[in-house]
Coordinates of N, CA, C and O in Angstrom, one line a residue:
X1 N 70.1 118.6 125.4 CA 70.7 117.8 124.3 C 69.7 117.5 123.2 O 70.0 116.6 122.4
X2 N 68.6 118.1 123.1 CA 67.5 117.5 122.4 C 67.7 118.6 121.3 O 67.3 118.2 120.2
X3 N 68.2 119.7 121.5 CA 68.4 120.4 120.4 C 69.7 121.3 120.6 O 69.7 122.5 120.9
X4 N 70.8 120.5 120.5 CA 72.1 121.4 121.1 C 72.7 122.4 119.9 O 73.9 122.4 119.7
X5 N 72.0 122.9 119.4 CA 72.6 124.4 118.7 C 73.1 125.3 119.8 O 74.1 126.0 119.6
X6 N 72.6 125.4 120.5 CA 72.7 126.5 121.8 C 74.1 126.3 122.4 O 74.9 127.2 122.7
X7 N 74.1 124.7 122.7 CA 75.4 124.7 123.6 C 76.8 124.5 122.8 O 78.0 124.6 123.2
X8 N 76.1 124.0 121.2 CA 77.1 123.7 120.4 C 77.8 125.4 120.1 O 78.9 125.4 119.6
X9 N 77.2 126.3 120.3 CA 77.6 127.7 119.9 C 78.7 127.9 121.2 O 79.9 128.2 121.0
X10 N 78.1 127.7 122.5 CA 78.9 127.9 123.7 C 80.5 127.2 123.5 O 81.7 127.6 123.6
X11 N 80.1 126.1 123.2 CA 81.7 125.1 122.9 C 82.5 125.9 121.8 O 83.7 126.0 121.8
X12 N 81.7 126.4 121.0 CA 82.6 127.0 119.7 C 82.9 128.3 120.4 O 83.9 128.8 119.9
X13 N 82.4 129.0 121.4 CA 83.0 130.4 121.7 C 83.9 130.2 122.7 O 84.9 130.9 122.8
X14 N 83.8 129.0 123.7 CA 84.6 128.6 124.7 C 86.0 128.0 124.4 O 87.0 128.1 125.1
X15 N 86.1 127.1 122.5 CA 87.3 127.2 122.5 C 88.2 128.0 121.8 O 89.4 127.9 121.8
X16 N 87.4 128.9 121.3 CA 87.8 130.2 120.8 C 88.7 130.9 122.0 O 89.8 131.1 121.7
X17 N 88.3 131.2 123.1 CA 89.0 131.8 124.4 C 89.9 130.9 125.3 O 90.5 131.3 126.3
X18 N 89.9 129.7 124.8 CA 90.1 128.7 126.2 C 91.4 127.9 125.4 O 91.7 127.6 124.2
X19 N 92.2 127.6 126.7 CA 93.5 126.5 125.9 C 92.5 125.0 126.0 O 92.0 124.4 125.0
X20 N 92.3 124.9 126.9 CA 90.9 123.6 127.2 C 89.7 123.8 127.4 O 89.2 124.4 128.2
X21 N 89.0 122.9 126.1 CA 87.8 123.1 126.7 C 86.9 121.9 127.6 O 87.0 120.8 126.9
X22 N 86.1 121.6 128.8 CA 85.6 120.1 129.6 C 83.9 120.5 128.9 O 83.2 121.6 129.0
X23 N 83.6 119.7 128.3 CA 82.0 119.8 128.2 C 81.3 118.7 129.0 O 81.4 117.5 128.9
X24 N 80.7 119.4 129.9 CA 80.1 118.2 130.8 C 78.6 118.2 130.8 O 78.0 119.2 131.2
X25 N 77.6 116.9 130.3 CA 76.6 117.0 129.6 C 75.9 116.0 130.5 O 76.4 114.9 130.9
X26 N 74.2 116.7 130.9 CA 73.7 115.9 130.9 C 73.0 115.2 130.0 O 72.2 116.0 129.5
X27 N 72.9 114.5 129.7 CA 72.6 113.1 128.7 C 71.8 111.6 128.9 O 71.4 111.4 130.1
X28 N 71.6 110.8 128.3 CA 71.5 109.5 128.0 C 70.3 109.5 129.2 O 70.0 110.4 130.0
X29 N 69.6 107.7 129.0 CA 68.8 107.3 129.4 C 69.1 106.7 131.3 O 70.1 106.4 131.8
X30 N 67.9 106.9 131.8 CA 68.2 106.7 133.0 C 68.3 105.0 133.4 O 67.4 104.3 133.1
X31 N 69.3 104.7 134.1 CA 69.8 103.6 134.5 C 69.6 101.9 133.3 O 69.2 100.7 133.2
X32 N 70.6 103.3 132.3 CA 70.7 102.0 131.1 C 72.2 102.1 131.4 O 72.3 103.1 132.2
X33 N 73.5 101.5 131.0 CA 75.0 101.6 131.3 C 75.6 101.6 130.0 O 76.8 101.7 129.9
X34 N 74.9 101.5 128.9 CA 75.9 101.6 127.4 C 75.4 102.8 127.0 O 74.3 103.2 127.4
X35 N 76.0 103.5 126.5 CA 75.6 104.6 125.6 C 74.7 104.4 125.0 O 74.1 103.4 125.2
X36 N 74.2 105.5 124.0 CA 73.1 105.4 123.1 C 73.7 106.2 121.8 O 74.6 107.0 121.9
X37 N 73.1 105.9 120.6 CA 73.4 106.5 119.3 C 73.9 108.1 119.6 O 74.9 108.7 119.6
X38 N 72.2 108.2 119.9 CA 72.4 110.1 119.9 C 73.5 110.5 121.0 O 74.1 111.5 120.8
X39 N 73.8 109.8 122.2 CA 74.7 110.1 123.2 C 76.2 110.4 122.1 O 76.7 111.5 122.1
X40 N 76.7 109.4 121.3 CA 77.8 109.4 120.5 C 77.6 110.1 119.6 O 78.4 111.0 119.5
X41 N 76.6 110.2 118.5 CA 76.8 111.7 117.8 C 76.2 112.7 118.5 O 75.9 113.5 117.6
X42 N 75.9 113.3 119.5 CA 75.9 114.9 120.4 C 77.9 114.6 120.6 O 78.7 115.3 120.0
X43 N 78.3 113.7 121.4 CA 80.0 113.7 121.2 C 80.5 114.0 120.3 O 81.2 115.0 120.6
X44 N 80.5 113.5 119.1 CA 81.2 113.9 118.0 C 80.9 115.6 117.2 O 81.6 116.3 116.5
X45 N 79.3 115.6 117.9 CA 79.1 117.4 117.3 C 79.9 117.9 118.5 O 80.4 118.6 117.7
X46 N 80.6 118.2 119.7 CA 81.0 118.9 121.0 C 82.4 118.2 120.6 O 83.0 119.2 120.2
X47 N 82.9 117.5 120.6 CA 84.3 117.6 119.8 C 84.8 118.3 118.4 O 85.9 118.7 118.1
X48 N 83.6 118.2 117.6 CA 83.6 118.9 116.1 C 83.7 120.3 117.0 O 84.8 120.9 117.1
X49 N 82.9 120.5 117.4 CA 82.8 122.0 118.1 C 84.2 122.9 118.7 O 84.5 124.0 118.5
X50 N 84.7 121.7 119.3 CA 86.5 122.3 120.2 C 85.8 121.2 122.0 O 85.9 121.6 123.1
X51 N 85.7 121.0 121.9 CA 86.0 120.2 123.3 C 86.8 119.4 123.3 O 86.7 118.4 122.6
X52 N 88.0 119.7 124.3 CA 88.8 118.8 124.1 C 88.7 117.4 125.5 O 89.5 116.5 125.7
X53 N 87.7 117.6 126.0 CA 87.4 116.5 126.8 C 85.7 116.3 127.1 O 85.2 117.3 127.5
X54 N 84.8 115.2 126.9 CA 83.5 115.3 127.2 C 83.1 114.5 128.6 O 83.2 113.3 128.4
X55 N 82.6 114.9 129.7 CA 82.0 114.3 130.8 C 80.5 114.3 130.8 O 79.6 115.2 130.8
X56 N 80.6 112.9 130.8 CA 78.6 112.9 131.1 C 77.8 112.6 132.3 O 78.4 111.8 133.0
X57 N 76.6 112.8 132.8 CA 76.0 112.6 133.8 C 74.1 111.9 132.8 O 73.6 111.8 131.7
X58 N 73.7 111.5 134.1 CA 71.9 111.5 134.2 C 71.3 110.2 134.1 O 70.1 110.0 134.5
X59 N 72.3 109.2 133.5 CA 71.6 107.8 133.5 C 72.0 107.4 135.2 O 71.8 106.2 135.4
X60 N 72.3 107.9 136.0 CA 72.4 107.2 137.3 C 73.3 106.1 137.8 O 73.5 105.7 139.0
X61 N 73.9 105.6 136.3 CA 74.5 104.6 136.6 C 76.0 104.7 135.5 O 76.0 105.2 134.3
X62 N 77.1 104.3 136.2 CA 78.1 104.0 135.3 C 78.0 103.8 133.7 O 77.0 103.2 133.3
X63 N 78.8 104.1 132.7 CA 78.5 103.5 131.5 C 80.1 103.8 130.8 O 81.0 104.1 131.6
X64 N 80.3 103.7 129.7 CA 81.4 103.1 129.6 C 82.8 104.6 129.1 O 82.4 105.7 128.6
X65 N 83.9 104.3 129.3 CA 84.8 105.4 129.0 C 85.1 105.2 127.2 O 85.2 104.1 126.6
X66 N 85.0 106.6 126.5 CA 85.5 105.9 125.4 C 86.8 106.8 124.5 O 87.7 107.5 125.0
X67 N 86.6 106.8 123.5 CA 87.3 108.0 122.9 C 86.9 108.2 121.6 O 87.0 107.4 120.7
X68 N 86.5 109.2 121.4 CA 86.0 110.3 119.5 C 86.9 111.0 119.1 O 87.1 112.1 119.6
X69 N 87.6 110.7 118.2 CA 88.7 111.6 117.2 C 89.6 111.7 118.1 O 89.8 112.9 118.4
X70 N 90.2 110.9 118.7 CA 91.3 111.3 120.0 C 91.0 112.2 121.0 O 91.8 113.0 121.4
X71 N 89.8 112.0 121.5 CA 89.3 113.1 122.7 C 88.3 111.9 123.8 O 87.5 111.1 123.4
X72 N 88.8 112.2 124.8 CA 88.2 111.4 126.1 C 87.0 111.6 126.4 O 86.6 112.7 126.8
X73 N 86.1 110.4 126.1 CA 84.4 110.9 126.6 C 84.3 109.3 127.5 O 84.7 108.2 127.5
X74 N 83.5 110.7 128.7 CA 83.2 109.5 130.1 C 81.7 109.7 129.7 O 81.2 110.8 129.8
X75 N 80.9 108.7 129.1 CA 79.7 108.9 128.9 C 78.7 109.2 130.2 O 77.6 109.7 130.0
X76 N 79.1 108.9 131.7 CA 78.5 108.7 132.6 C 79.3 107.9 133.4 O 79.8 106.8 133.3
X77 N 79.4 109.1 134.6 CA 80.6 109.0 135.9 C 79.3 108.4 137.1 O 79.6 108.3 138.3
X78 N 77.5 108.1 136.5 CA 77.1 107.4 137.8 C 76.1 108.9 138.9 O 75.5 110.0 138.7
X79 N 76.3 108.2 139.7 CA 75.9 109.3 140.8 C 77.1 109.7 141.9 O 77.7 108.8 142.7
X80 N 77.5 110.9 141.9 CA 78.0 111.1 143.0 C 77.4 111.4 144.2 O 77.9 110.9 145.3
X81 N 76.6 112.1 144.2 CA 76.1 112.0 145.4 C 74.5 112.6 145.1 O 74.0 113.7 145.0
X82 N 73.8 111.2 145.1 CA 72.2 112.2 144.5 C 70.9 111.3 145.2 O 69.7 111.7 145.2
X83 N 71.5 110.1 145.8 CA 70.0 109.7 147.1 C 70.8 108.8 148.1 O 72.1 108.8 148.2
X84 N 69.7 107.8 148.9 CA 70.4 107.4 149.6 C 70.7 105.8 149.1 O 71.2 104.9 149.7
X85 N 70.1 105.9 147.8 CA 70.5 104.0 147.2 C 72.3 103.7 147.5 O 73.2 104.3 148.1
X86 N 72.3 102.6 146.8 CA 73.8 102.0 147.2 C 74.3 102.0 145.7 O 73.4 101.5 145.1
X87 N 75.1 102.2 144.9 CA 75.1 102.6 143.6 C 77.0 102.7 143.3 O 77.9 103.3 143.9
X88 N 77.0 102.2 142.6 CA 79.1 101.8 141.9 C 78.7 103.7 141.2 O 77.8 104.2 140.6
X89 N 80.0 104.2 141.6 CA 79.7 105.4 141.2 C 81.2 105.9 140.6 O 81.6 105.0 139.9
X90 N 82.0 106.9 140.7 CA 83.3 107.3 139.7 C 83.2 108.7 139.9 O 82.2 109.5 139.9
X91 N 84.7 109.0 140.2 CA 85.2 110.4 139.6 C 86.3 110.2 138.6 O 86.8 109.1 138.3
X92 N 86.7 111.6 138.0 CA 88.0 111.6 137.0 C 88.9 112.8 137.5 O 88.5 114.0 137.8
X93 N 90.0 112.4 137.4 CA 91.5 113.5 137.8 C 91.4 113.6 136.4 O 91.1 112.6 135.7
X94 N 91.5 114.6 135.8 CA 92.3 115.3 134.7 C 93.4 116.1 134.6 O 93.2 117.2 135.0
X95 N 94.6 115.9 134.3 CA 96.0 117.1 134.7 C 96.1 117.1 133.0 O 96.3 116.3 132.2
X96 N 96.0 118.8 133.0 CA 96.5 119.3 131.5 C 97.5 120.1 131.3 O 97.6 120.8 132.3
X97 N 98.2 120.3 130.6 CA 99.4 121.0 130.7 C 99.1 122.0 129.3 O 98.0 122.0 128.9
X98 N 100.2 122.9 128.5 CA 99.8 123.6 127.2 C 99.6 122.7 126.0 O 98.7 123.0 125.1
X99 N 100.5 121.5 125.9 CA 100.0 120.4 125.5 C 98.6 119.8 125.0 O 98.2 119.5 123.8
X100 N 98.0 119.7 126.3 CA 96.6 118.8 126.3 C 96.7 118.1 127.4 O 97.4 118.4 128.4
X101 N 95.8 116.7 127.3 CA 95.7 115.8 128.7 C 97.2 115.6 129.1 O 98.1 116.0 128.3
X102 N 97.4 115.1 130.3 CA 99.1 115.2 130.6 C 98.5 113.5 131.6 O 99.2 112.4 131.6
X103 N 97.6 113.5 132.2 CA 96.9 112.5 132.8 C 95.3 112.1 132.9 O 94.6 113.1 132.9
X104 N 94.9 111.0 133.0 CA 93.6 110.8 132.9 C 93.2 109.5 133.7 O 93.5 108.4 133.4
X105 N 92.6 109.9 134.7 CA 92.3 108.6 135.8 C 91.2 108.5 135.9 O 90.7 109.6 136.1
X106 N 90.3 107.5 136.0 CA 89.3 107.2 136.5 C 89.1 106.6 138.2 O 89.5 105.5 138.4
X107 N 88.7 107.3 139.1 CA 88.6 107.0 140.4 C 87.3 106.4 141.2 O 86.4 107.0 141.7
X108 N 87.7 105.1 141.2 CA 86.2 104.2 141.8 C 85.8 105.0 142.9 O 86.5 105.9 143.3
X109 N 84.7 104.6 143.5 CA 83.6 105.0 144.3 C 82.2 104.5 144.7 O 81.6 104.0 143.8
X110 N 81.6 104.4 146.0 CA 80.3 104.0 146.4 C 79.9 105.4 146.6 O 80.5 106.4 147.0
X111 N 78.4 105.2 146.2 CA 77.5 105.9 146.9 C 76.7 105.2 147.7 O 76.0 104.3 147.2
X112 N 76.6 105.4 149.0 CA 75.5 104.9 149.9 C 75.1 105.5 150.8 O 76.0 106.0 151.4
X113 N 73.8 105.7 151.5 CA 73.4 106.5 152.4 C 73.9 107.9 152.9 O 74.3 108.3 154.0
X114 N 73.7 108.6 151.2 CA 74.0 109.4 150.9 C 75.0 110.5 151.2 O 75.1 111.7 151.6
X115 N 75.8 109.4 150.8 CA 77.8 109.8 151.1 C 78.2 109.0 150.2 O 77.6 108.1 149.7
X116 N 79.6 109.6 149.9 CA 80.3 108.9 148.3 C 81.6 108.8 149.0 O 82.1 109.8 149.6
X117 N 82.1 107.5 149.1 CA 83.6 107.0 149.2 C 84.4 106.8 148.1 O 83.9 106.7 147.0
X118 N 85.9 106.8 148.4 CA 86.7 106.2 147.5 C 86.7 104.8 148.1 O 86.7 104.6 149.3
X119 N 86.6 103.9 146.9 CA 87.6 102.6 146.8 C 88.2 102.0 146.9 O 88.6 101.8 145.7
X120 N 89.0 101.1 147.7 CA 89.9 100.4 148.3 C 89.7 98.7 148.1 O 88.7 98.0 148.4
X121 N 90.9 98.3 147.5 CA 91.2 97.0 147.7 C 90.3 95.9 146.5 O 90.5 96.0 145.3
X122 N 89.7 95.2 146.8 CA 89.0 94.2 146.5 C 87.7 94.9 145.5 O 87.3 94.4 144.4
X123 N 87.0 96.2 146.3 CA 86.1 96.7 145.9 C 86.2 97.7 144.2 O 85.5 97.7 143.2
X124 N 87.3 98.2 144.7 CA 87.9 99.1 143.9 C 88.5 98.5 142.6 O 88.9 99.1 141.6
X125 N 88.6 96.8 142.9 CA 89.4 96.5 141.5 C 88.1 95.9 140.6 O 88.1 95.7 139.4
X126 N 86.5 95.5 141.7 CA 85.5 95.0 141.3 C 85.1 96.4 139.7 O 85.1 96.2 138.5
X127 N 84.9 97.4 140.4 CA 84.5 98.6 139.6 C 85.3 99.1 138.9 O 85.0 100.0 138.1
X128 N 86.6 98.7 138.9 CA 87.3 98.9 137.5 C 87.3 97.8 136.7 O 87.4 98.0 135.5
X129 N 87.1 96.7 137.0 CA 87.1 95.5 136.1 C 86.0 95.8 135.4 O 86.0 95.7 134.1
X130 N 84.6 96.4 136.1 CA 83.3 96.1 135.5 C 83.6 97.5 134.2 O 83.2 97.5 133.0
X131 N 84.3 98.9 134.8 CA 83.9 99.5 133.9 C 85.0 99.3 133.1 O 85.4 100.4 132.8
X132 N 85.8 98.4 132.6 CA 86.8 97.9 131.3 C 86.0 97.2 130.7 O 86.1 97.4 129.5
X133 N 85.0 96.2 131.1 CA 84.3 95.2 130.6 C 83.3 96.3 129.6 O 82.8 95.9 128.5
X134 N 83.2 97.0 130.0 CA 82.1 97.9 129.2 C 82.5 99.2 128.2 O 81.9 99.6 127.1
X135 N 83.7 99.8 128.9 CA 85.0 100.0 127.6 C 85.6 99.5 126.3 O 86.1 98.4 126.1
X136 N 85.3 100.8 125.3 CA 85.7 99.9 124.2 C 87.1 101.1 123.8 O 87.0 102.3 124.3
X137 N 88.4 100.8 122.9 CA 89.1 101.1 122.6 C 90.1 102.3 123.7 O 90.8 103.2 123.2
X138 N 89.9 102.1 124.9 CA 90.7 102.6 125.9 C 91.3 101.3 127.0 O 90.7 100.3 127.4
X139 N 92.7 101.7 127.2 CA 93.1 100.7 128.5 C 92.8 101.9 129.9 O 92.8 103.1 130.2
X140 N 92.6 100.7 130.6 CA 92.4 101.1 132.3 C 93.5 100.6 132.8 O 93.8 99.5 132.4
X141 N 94.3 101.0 133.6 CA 95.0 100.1 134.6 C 94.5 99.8 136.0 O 93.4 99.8 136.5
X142 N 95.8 99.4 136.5 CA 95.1 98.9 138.0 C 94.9 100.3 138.9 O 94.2 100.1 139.9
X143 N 95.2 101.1 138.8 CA 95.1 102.3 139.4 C 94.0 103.5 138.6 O 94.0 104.7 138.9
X144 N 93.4 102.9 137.7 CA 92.4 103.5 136.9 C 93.1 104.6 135.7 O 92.6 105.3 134.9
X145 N 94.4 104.5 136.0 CA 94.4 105.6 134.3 C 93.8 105.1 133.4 O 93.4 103.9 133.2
X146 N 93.8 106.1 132.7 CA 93.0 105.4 131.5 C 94.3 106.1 130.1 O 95.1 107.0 130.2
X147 N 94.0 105.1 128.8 CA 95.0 105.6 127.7 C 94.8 105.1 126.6 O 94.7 103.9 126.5
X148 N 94.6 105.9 125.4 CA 94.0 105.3 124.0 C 94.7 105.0 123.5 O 94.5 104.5 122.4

């Protein structure tokens, strides 16, 4: 990401061939949870580019869901499975159809002793509350869709 001409060419050939394109980046600062400037303009260049959805990894920790020009950026889904700390972590269902997105869920998770669970109950509404609180211009529901 420090000099994405390279991958910005890949996105522009991938949606040249592709009905969808997922750009999934590693990025941002390690165990900060808001974005950063350059995190949202590298987004806005990989949507300029044809991505029609952006997934981020590397800060280790959650950070917030948002949206660029009507296109879904998870700045950071966390760790799924990367030591044995105890760590709020996240996956995403995507269903697309010829359309575009058709669904978009975000699905809580622990990492701990190095295994990743789903979410249940009490736990699961903790880590969706926290990642809405850090959400700007998307709803979450109680079941984690997400919708701009």
């Amino acid at each position: 990401t420090f000099s994405p001409e390279t991958f910005l060419e890949v996105i522009r050939r991938a949606e040249e061939t592709s009905d969808f394109v997922v750009v999934y980046v590693h990025w941002g600062t390690e165990g900060v949870n808001q974005f950063e400037g350059d995190q949202q303009l590298l987004g806005h260049q990989y949507i300029d580019a044809g991505a029609d959805l952006v997934i981020g990894d590397h800060p280790h920790c959650l950070q917030p869901i948002g949206v660029i020009q009507g296109v879904p950026v998870i700045y950071s889904l966390g760790n799924f499975w990367f030591n044995s700390k105890t760590l709020d972590t996240g996956m995403v269902e995507v269903v697309v159809d010829e359309a575009g997105i058709v669904s978009y869920q975000f699905i809580p998770c622990l990492q701990s002793g190095c295994r990743t669970t789903l979410l249940q109950g009490t736990e699961k509404e903790r880590v969706l509350s926290y990642i809405r609180s850090i959400s700007e211009g998307v709803r979450i529901d109680e079941e984690g869709f997400v919708s701009w």
